[in-house]
XYZ file of C-alpha atoms in Angstrom:
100
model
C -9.314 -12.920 -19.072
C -12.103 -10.962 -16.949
C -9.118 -9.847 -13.975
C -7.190 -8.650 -17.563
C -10.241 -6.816 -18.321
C -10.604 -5.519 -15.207
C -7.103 -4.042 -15.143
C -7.510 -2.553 -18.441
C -10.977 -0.735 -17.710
C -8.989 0.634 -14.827
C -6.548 1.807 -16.808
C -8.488 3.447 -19.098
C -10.325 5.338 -16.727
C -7.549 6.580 -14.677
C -6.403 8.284 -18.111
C -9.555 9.211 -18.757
C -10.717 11.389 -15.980
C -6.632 12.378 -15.117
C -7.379 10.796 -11.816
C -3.419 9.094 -12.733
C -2.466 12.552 -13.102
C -3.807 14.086 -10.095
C -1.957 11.452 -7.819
C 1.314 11.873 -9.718
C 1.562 15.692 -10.412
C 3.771 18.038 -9.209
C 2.215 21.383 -10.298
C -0.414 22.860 -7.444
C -2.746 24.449 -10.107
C -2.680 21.557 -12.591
C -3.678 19.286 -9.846
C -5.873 21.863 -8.596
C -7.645 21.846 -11.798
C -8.122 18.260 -12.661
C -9.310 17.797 -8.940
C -12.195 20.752 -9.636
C -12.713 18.682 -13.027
C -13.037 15.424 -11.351
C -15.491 17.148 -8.402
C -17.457 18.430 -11.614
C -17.841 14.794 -13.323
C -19.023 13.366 -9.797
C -21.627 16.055 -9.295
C -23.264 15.913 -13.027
C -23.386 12.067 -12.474
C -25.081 12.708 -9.072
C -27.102 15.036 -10.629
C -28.134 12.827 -13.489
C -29.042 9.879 -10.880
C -31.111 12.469 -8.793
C -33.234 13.660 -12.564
C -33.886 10.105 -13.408
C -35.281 8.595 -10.098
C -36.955 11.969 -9.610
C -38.618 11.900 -12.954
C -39.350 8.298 -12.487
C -40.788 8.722 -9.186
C -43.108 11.419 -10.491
C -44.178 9.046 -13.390
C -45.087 6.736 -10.774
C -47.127 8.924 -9.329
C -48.835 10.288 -11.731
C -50.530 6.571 -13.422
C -47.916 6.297 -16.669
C -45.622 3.670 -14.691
C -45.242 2.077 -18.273
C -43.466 5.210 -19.340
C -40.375 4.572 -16.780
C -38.440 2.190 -18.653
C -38.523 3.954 -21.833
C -37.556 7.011 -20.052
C -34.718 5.702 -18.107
C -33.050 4.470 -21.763
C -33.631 7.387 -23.067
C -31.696 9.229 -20.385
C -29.183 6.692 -19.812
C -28.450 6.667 -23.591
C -27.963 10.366 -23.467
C -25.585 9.868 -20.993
C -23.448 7.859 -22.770
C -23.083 9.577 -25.447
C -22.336 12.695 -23.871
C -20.013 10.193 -22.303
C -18.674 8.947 -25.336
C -18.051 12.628 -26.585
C -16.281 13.716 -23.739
C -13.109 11.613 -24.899
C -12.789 13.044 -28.434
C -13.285 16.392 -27.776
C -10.398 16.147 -25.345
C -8.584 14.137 -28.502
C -9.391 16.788 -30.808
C -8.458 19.949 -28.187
C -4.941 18.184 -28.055
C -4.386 17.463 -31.597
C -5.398 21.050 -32.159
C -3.024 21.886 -29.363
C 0.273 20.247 -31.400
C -0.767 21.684 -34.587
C -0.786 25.983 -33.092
């Protein structure tokens, strides 16, 4: 059941982030563009992992170490939803697409 799981989640996020697409496509700026895409998901997740240890680090610091965990679900939480949003927009764009 988990190594189904597993091979579902994968799946999913191949079609997800058009990583399937990248390694299949034939067109130079389609693949060109989903690879800039991809490059921009990586760097807003580094950049998201960089915010939250930074801010946590400077919570630290500054004597409100019981203010880290809160923060970090707060952010986290953010993230997925923005997360979470990312698929339906892209749902809605193409169902707008097929109805122009």
């Amino acid at each position: 059941m988990i190594s189904t799981s597993i091979r579902l989640l994968r799946i999913q996020l191949l079609k997800d982030f058009g990583i399937n697409e990248v390694m299949h496509c034939r067109d130079a700026g389609k693949k060109r563009k989903l690879v800039f895409m991809l490059c921009i998901f990586i760097f807003c997740g580094g950049l998201l992992a960089f915010y939250v240890a930074g801010a946590a680090w400077v919570l630290c610091v500054s004597g409100a170490q019981d203010s880290v965990p809160g923060f970090v679900v707060a952010v986290s939480s953010m993230a997925i939803f923005i997360f979470t949003l990312h698929p339906i927009v892209m749902v809605l764009k193409a169902d707008c697409e097929t109805r122009s």
